[in-house]
mmCIF file of C-alpha atoms in Angstrom:
data_model
loop_
_atom_site.group_PDB
_atom_site.id
_atom_site.type_symbol
_atom_site.label_atom_id
_atom_site.label_comp_id
_atom_site.label_asym_id
_atom_site.label_seq_id
_atom_site.Cartn_x
_atom_site.Cartn_y
_atom_site.Cartn_z
ATOM 1 C CA MET E 16 55.844 -183.216 172.670
ATOM 2 C CA PRO E 17 55.003 -183.509 168.997
ATOM 3 C CA GLN E 18 53.684 -186.990 169.647
ATOM 4 C CA PHE E 19 51.360 -185.583 172.311
ATOM 5 C CA PHE E 20 49.837 -183.067 169.904
ATOM 6 C CA SER E 21 49.421 -185.743 167.296
ATOM 7 C CA ASN E 22 47.586 -187.932 169.772
ATOM 8 C CA LYS E 23 45.495 -184.934 170.812
ATOM 9 C CA ARG E 24 44.296 -184.380 167.239
ATOM 10 C CA LEU E 25 43.372 -188.015 166.958
ATOM 11 C CA ILE E 26 41.424 -187.855 170.225
ATOM 12 C CA LEU E 27 39.505 -184.748 169.039
ATOM 13 C CA LEU E 28 38.646 -186.445 165.760
ATOM 14 C CA MET E 29 37.318 -189.503 167.513
ATOM 15 C CA VAL E 30 35.280 -187.395 169.941
ATOM 16 C CA SER E 31 33.776 -185.464 167.034
ATOM 17 C CA ILE E 32 32.827 -188.670 165.273
ATOM 18 C CA ILE E 33 31.202 -190.002 168.433
ATOM 19 C CA VAL E 34 29.223 -186.771 168.916
ATOM 20 C CA LEU E 35 28.122 -186.858 165.282
ATOM 21 C CA VAL E 36 26.986 -190.464 165.604
ATOM 22 C CA ILE E 37 25.029 -189.578 168.746
ATOM 23 C CA LEU E 38 23.358 -186.640 166.979
ATOM 24 C CA VAL E 39 22.468 -188.794 164.000
ATOM 25 C CA GLY E 40 21.043 -191.417 166.282
ATOM 26 C CA LEU E 41 18.965 -188.875 168.106
ATOM 27 C CA THR E 42 17.709 -187.475 164.810
ATOM 28 C CA LEU E 43 16.708 -190.850 163.406
ATOM 29 C CA ASN E 44 14.723 -191.820 166.474
ATOM 30 C CA GLU E 45 11.023 -191.026 166.401
ATOM 31 C CA ARG E 46 10.456 -187.908 168.424
ATOM 32 C CA GLU E 47 7.620 -185.532 168.936
ATOM 33 C CA GLU E 48 9.944 -182.561 169.172
ATOM 34 C CA VAL E 49 13.233 -181.725 167.512
ATOM 35 C CA THR E 50 16.201 -180.346 169.308
ATOM 36 C CA TRP E 51 16.934 -176.655 169.189
ATOM 37 C CA PRO E 52 20.025 -177.094 166.991
ATOM 38 C CA GLU E 53 17.918 -179.011 164.458
ATOM 39 C CA GLN E 54 15.177 -176.434 164.654
ATOM 40 C CA PHE E 55 17.687 -173.627 164.165
ATOM 41 C CA ILE E 56 19.278 -175.335 161.188
ATOM 42 C CA ASN E 57 15.891 -176.154 159.584
ATOM 43 C CA ASP E 58 14.605 -172.609 160.058
ATOM 44 C CA THR E 59 17.797 -171.113 158.681
ATOM 45 C CA VAL E 60 17.769 -173.378 155.661
ATOM 46 C CA GLY E 61 14.029 -172.706 155.103
ATOM 47 C CA VAL E 62 14.494 -168.939 155.174
ATOM 48 C CA VAL E 63 17.417 -169.130 152.767
ATOM 49 C CA GLN E 64 15.492 -171.472 150.441
ATOM 50 C CA SER E 65 12.428 -169.223 150.539
ATOM 51 C CA ALA E 66 14.535 -166.148 149.780
ATOM 52 C CA PHE E 67 16.099 -167.768 146.732
ATOM 53 C CA GLN E 68 13.184 -169.950 145.580
ATOM 54 C CA ARG E 69 10.764 -167.123 144.732
ATOM 55 C CA PRO E 70 13.167 -165.257 142.400
ATOM 56 C CA ALA E 71 14.239 -168.573 140.942
ATOM 57 C CA ASN E 72 10.614 -169.554 140.259
ATOM 58 C CA PHE E 73 9.940 -166.078 138.808
ATOM 59 C CA LEU E 74 12.954 -166.272 136.495
ATOM 60 C CA SER E 75 12.077 -169.818 135.556
ATOM 61 C CA GLY E 76 8.535 -168.700 134.663
ATOM 62 C CA ILE E 77 9.870 -165.839 132.533
ATOM 63 C CA TYR E 78 12.224 -168.215 130.749
ATOM 64 C CA ASP E 79 9.393 -170.676 130.094
ATOM 65 C CA ASP E 80 7.211 -167.839 128.763
ATOM 66 C CA VAL E 81 9.981 -166.653 126.454
ATOM 67 C CA VAL E 82 10.529 -170.190 125.195
ATOM 68 C CA ASN E 83 6.786 -170.598 124.615
ATOM 69 C CA VAL E 84 6.603 -167.282 122.739
ATOM 70 C CA VAL E 85 9.550 -168.259 120.547
ATOM 71 C CA ASN E 86 7.998 -171.653 119.870
ATOM 72 C CA LEU E 87 4.647 -170.033 119.047
ATOM 73 C CA TYR E 88 6.353 -167.562 116.711
ATOM 74 C CA ASP E 89 8.213 -170.351 114.926
ATOM 75 C CA GLU E 90 5.004 -172.380 114.676
ATOM 76 C CA ASN E 91 3.132 -169.355 113.362
ATOM 77 C CA GLU E 92 5.802 -168.701 110.715
ATOM 78 C CA ARG E 93 5.723 -172.347 109.703
ATOM 79 C CA LEU E 94 1.928 -172.271 109.384
ATOM 80 C CA LYS E 95 2.129 -169.031 107.375
ATOM 81 C CA ALA E 96 4.621 -170.641 105.016
ATOM 82 C CA GLN E 97 2.334 -173.653 104.636
ATOM 83 C CA MET E 98 -0.647 -171.376 103.955
ATOM 84 C CA ASN E 99 1.353 -169.467 101.338
ATOM 85 C CA ASP E 100 2.386 -172.728 99.711
ATOM 86 C CA TYR E 101 -1.225 -173.918 99.811
ATOM 87 C CA ALA E 102 -2.485 -170.672 98.273
ATOM 88 C CA PHE E 103 0.182 -170.868 95.557
ATOM 89 C CA LEU E 104 -0.616 -174.496 94.802
ATOM 90 C CA SER E 105 -4.355 -173.772 94.779
ATOM 91 C CA SER E 106 -3.820 -170.905 92.359
ATOM 92 C CA GLU E 107 -1.580 -173.061 90.179
ATOM 93 C CA VAL E 108 -4.084 -175.926 90.182
ATOM 94 C CA GLU E 109 -6.914 -173.535 89.290
ATOM 95 C CA GLY E 110 -4.799 -172.084 86.486
ATOM 96 C CA LEU E 111 -4.063 -175.569 85.158
ATOM 97 C CA ARG E 112 -7.755 -176.441 85.315
ATOM 98 C CA GLU E 113 -8.680 -173.333 83.355
ATOM 99 C CA GLU E 114 -5.937 -174.017 80.821
ATOM 100 C CA ASN E 115 -7.062 -177.634 80.478
ATOM 101 C CA ALA E 116 -10.675 -176.535 79.977
ATOM 102 C CA SER E 117 -9.548 -173.979 77.417
ATOM 103 C CA LEU E 118 -7.527 -176.600 75.547
ATOM 104 C CA GLN E 119 -10.455 -179.023 75.578
ATOM 105 C CA GLU E 120 -12.730 -176.319 74.194
ATOM 106 C CA ALA E 121 -10.144 -175.534 71.521
ATOM 107 C CA GLN E 122 -9.950 -179.218 70.580
ATOM 108 C CA GLU E 123 -13.741 -179.515 70.378
ATOM 109 C CA MET E 124 -13.843 -176.325 68.344
ATOM 110 C CA GLU E 125 -11.199 -177.665 65.957
ATOM 111 C CA GLU E 126 -13.159 -180.894 65.487
ATOM 112 C CA SER E 127 -16.350 -178.935 64.747
ATOM 113 C CA LEU E 128 -14.515 -176.967 62.045
ATOM 114 C CA SER E 129 -13.346 -179.962 60.062
ATOM 115 C CA ASP E 130 -14.471 -178.273 56.832
ATOM 116 C CA TYR E 131 -11.958 -175.469 57.354
ATOM 117 C CA SER E 132 -8.208 -175.304 57.600
ATOM 118 C CA SER E 133 -7.637 -174.123 61.161
ATOM 119 C CA LEU E 134 -4.652 -173.354 63.345
ATOM 120 C CA THR E 135 -4.604 -173.284 67.149
ATOM 121 C CA ALA E 136 -2.769 -170.332 68.687
ATOM 122 C CA LEU E 137 -1.895 -169.122 72.170
ATOM 123 C CA VAL E 138 -2.495 -165.535 73.267
ATOM 124 C CA ILE E 139 0.912 -164.142 74.245
ATOM 125 C CA GLU E 140 0.216 -160.413 74.438
ATOM 126 C CA ARG E 141 -2.610 -158.195 75.630
ATOM 127 C CA GLN E 142 -1.891 -154.619 76.613
ATOM 128 C CA PRO E 143 -4.008 -153.134 79.429
ATOM 129 C CA ASP E 144 -4.536 -149.850 77.578
ATOM 130 C CA ARG E 145 -5.750 -151.742 74.479
ATOM 131 C CA TRP E 146 -7.544 -154.571 76.268
ATOM 132 C CA THR E 147 -10.640 -154.477 74.049
ATOM 133 C CA GLU E 148 -8.788 -153.660 70.829
ATOM 134 C CA THR E 149 -5.997 -156.127 70.046
ATOM 135 C CA ILE E 150 -4.274 -159.302 71.210
ATOM 136 C CA GLY E 151 -1.029 -160.967 70.122
ATOM 137 C CA ILE E 152 -0.781 -164.661 69.229
ATOM 138 C CA ASN E 153 2.155 -167.028 68.735
ATOM 139 C CA ARG E 154 1.473 -167.856 65.086
ATOM 140 C CA GLY E 155 2.701 -165.929 62.043
ATOM 141 C CA SER E 156 3.345 -166.123 58.330
ATOM 142 C CA GLN E 157 5.645 -169.115 58.802
ATOM 143 C CA HIS E 158 2.616 -171.023 60.099
ATOM 144 C CA GLY E 159 0.388 -169.960 57.208
ATOM 145 C CA VAL E 160 -1.340 -167.028 58.911
ATOM 146 C CA GLU E 161 -2.438 -164.199 56.613
ATOM 147 C CA ASN E 162 -4.132 -160.846 57.080
ATOM 148 C CA ASP E 163 -7.932 -160.776 57.495
ATOM 149 C CA MET E 164 -8.216 -164.414 58.528
ATOM 150 C CA ALA E 165 -11.012 -165.041 61.034
ATOM 151 C CA VAL E 166 -10.016 -165.616 64.667
ATOM 152 C CA ILE E 167 -12.428 -167.471 66.947
ATOM 153 C CA THR E 168 -12.690 -169.069 70.388
ATOM 154 C CA SER E 169 -14.981 -171.837 71.583
ATOM 155 C CA GLY E 170 -17.616 -169.154 72.181
ATOM 156 C CA GLY E 171 -17.530 -167.614 68.739
ATOM 157 C CA LEU E 172 -15.858 -165.004 66.558
ATOM 158 C CA VAL E 173 -13.482 -162.617 68.349
ATOM 159 C CA GLY E 174 -11.699 -160.804 65.529
ATOM 160 C CA ARG E 175 -9.487 -160.956 62.477
ATOM 161 C CA ILE E 176 -5.772 -161.012 61.738
ATOM 162 C CA GLN E 177 -4.673 -157.388 61.452
ATOM 163 C CA ASN E 178 -1.001 -157.906 60.624
ATOM 164 C CA THR E 179 1.479 -160.761 60.701
ATOM 165 C CA GLY E 180 5.115 -161.293 61.485
ATOM 166 C CA MET E 181 7.258 -164.334 60.874
ATOM 167 C CA PHE E 182 6.205 -166.105 64.076
ATOM 168 C CA THR E 183 3.574 -163.851 65.674
ATOM 169 C CA SER E 184 0.455 -161.984 64.603
ATOM 170 C CA GLN E 185 -1.724 -159.128 65.804
ATOM 171 C CA VAL E 186 -5.460 -159.748 66.103
ATOM 172 C CA GLN E 187 -7.950 -156.890 65.883
ATOM 173 C CA LEU E 188 -10.863 -157.728 68.168
ATOM 174 C CA LEU E 189 -14.458 -157.144 67.138
ATOM 175 C CA SER E 190 -14.841 -155.112 70.324
ATOM 176 C CA ASP E 191 -12.466 -152.523 68.870
ATOM 177 C CA GLY E 192 -14.581 -149.441 68.299
ATOM 178 C CA GLU E 193 -12.911 -148.583 64.998
ATOM 179 C CA ARG E 194 -15.546 -147.951 62.337
ATOM 180 C CA MET E 195 -13.502 -149.681 59.630
ATOM 181 C CA ASN E 196 -13.652 -152.918 61.619
ATOM 182 C CA ARG E 197 -16.715 -154.211 59.730
ATOM 183 C CA ILE E 198 -17.892 -157.820 59.556
ATOM 184 C CA SER E 199 -20.801 -159.088 57.459
ATOM 185 C CA ALA E 200 -23.328 -160.812 59.714
ATOM 186 C CA LYS E 201 -26.805 -162.300 59.644
ATOM 187 C CA VAL E 202 -29.641 -162.632 62.131
ATOM 188 C CA ALA E 203 -31.425 -165.974 62.243
ATOM 189 C CA ILE E 204 -35.198 -165.473 61.850
ATOM 190 C CA GLU E 205 -37.419 -168.430 62.739
ATOM 191 C CA ASP E 206 -39.412 -169.715 59.763
ATOM 192 C CA ASP E 207 -38.023 -166.972 57.558
ATOM 193 C CA ASP E 208 -34.919 -165.953 55.646
ATOM 194 C CA PRO E 209 -32.044 -164.483 57.667
ATOM 195 C CA VAL E 210 -31.560 -160.735 57.885
ATOM 196 C CA TYR E 211 -28.181 -159.375 56.850
ATOM 197 C CA GLY E 212 -26.210 -156.457 58.234
ATOM 198 C CA PHE E 213 -22.756 -155.337 59.332
ATOM 199 C CA ILE E 214 -21.042 -155.510 62.702
ATOM 200 C CA GLU E 215 -19.390 -152.107 62.763
ATOM 201 C CA GLY E 216 -18.394 -150.710 66.085
ATOM 202 C CA TRP E 217 -18.935 -151.131 69.787
ATOM 203 C CA ASP E 218 -21.489 -149.387 71.992
ATOM 204 C CA GLU E 219 -19.966 -148.532 75.371
ATOM 205 C CA GLU E 220 -23.310 -147.925 77.072
ATOM 206 C CA GLU E 221 -24.875 -151.203 75.947
ATOM 207 C CA ASP E 222 -21.542 -153.055 76.195
ATOM 208 C CA ALA E 223 -22.410 -154.749 72.898
ATOM 209 C CA PHE E 224 -21.674 -154.807 69.173
ATOM 210 C CA ILE E 225 -23.609 -152.551 66.805
ATOM 211 C CA LEU E 226 -25.277 -154.452 63.957
ATOM 212 C CA SER E 227 -26.236 -151.835 61.364
ATOM 213 C CA LYS E 228 -27.674 -151.527 57.859
ATOM 214 C CA ILE E 229 -30.870 -153.433 58.702
ATOM 215 C CA GLU E 230 -34.061 -152.480 56.895
ATOM 216 C CA VAL E 231 -36.725 -150.776 58.996
ATOM 217 C CA GLU E 232 -39.428 -153.267 57.998
ATOM 218 C CA THR E 233 -37.383 -156.161 59.357
ATOM 219 C CA GLU E 234 -38.680 -157.674 62.595
ATOM 220 C CA ILE E 235 -35.613 -158.021 64.791
ATOM 221 C CA GLU E 236 -36.259 -159.255 68.334
ATOM 222 C CA GLU E 237 -34.212 -159.772 71.457
ATOM 223 C CA GLY E 238 -32.765 -163.251 71.851
ATOM 224 C CA GLN E 239 -32.194 -163.884 68.144
ATOM 225 C CA GLU E 240 -28.820 -165.391 67.257
ATOM 226 C CA VAL E 241 -26.288 -163.466 65.167
ATOM 227 C CA SER E 242 -23.548 -165.212 63.185
ATOM 228 C CA THR E 243 -21.206 -164.573 60.287
ATOM 229 C CA SER E 244 -22.805 -164.527 56.845
ATOM 230 C CA GLY E 245 -19.811 -165.699 54.839
ATOM 231 C CA LEU E 246 -20.143 -162.548 52.703
ATOM 232 C CA GLY E 247 -18.504 -159.152 52.813
ATOM 233 C CA GLY E 248 -15.248 -159.762 50.983
ATOM 234 C CA LEU E 249 -13.103 -160.928 53.909
ATOM 235 C CA GLY E 250 -13.762 -164.571 53.194
ATOM 236 C CA PHE E 251 -14.933 -165.373 56.728
ATOM 237 C CA PRO E 252 -16.661 -168.760 57.037
ATOM 238 C CA ALA E 253 -20.422 -168.631 57.480
ATOM 239 C CA ASP E 254 -22.368 -169.513 60.633
ATOM 240 C CA VAL E 255 -19.631 -168.684 63.142
ATOM 241 C CA PRO E 256 -21.468 -167.403 66.261
ATOM 242 C CA ILE E 257 -21.087 -163.697 67.021
ATOM 243 C CA GLY E 258 -23.674 -163.120 69.723
ATOM 244 C CA GLU E 259 -27.295 -162.515 70.641
ATOM 245 C CA VAL E 260 -29.567 -159.532 70.020
ATOM 246 C CA ILE E 261 -30.256 -157.654 73.272
ATOM 247 C CA GLY E 262 -31.805 -154.478 71.892
ATOM 248 C CA VAL E 263 -32.997 -152.702 68.757
ATOM 249 C CA GLU E 264 -33.270 -149.031 67.824
ATOM 250 C CA THR E 265 -33.927 -146.997 64.676
ATOM 251 C CA ASP E 266 -31.027 -144.896 63.436
ATOM 252 C CA GLU E 267 -31.081 -141.112 63.633
ATOM 253 C CA TYR E 268 -32.470 -140.760 60.107
ATOM 254 C CA GLY E 269 -35.198 -143.380 60.519
ATOM 255 C CA LEU E 270 -34.054 -145.255 57.438
ATOM 256 C CA THR E 271 -32.436 -148.329 58.969
ATOM 257 C CA VAL E 272 -32.379 -150.249 62.238
ATOM 258 C CA ASN E 273 -29.436 -150.871 64.534
ATOM 259 C CA ALA E 274 -29.358 -153.967 66.720
ATOM 260 C CA PHE E 275 -27.196 -154.371 69.820
ATOM 261 C CA VAL E 276 -25.506 -157.759 69.949
ATOM 262 C CA GLU E 277 -24.100 -159.239 73.148
ATOM 263 C CA PRO E 278 -20.871 -161.159 72.325
ATOM 264 C CA ALA E 279 -21.023 -164.939 72.452
ATOM 265 C CA ALA E 280 -17.296 -165.157 73.213
ATOM 266 C CA ASP E 281 -15.772 -164.077 76.514
ATOM 267 C CA TYR E 282 -13.649 -161.109 75.483
ATOM 268 C CA HIS E 283 -12.267 -160.631 78.988
ATOM 269 C CA ASN E 284 -10.651 -164.071 79.172
ATOM 270 C CA ILE E 285 -9.054 -165.119 75.884
ATOM 271 C CA GLN E 286 -6.257 -167.682 76.250
ATOM 272 C CA HIS E 287 -6.442 -169.910 73.179
ATOM 273 C CA VAL E 288 -7.838 -169.043 69.760
ATOM 274 C CA MET E 289 -8.313 -170.656 66.373
ATOM 275 C CA VAL E 290 -7.238 -169.000 63.133
ATOM 276 C CA LEU E 291 -9.439 -170.049 60.203
ATOM 277 C CA ASP E 292 -8.236 -170.143 56.636
ATOM 278 C CA ARG E 293 -10.500 -168.138 54.345
ATOM 279 C CA ASN E 294 -10.668 -171.143 51.969
ATOM 280 C CA SER E 295 -12.421 -174.219 53.335
ATOM 281 C CA SER E 296 -11.400 -177.716 52.330
ATOM 282 C CA ALA E 297 -14.992 -178.358 51.247
ATOM 283 C CA LEU E 298 -14.839 -175.379 48.901
ATOM 284 C CA GLU E 299 -11.534 -176.565 47.460
ATOM 285 C CA ASP E 300 -13.009 -180.034 46.849
ATOM 286 C CA PHE E 301 -15.994 -178.435 45.134
ATOM 287 C CA GLU E 302 -13.718 -176.371 42.912
ATOM 288 C CA GLU E 303 -11.690 -179.468 42.016
ATOM 289 C CA GLU E 304 -14.879 -181.306 41.059
ATOM 290 C CA GLU E 305 -15.923 -178.361 38.902
ATOM 291 C CA THR E 306 -12.518 -178.446 37.197
ATOM 292 C CA ASP E 307 -12.723 -182.200 36.609
ATOM 293 C CA ASP E 308 -16.205 -181.864 35.001
ATOM 294 C CA PRO E 309 -15.726 -180.402 31.496
ATOM 295 C CA GLU E 310 -18.649 -178.446 30.165
ATOM 296 C CA GLU E 311 -20.560 -180.054 27.313
ATOM 297 C CA PRO E 312 -20.197 -178.168 24.016
ATOM 298 C CA VAL E 313 -23.237 -176.279 22.826
ATOM 299 C CA GLU E 314 -24.192 -176.973 19.234
ATOM 300 C CA LEU E 315 -25.942 -174.392 17.075
ATOM 301 C CA ASP E 316 -28.303 -175.427 14.299
ATOM 302 C CA PRO E 317 -28.150 -173.659 10.959
ATOM 303 C CA GLU E 318 -30.933 -171.342 12.062
ATOM 304 C CA GLY E 319 -28.957 -170.233 15.124
ATOM 305 C CA SER E 320 -30.955 -172.039 17.824
ATOM 306 C CA THR E 321 -29.305 -174.209 20.439
ATOM 307 C CA ASN E 322 -29.901 -177.915 20.933
#
């Protein structure tokens, strides 16, 4: 009996294989119509695929969109970082260019002042509330800086040493409106002697220096150059540019004339300055020559006259 059932299973397996082979053969043959089992299976599979394919495509599209958004965000952040780096580098390059130009101007200025003992200094301090009054520089008494020495830029005179420390100094700018901040100056007159006066104060309305103590009869015109006179007791060197006359008016008493002088130096952008010694090397050489030349004795004749 068990052998019969075993043979029965084998027979069923063989029959199934034969039926499957027949179905495969029928399917592979070229036919104009498919059988109803094939049609049923195809339709069933198609419906199931359609039911699952649409949500799958929708989810796949959402996933692709999310991936694209993330990629775009990352790309945008990367581009922003590159733009920030570019802006920083551009600013740094521009700063280096300005510093290089300032150093070149300082070198040219130092060469043009070969007759004077000069010292290059860097501006290290400038307070916003005293922007037009004082600046701090990185040179002090240890470097030979003394009070009242002239301070200039490539444009011209900007101020004087107000006080010194061991390694730093404070510079009082000419644009400081303090009345005691007086500098002896001269106006160049074509085909005539220069006119002398004092830079004493700053006119806020004209945005210019006030050159005072000028005689009424003097013909001062706009466009005339103003420079240091080398007089006045501070020992400033002569012919250092101060500015240009942009206006003239008679004082309130009608006794003298005041001229408004536009600064030659850029007071809003001071990075490097030169500190000038009040005693020029040329003057020292002249004094040495005077010392080396003894005066000839003056002889008196018996009657008291000189020979």
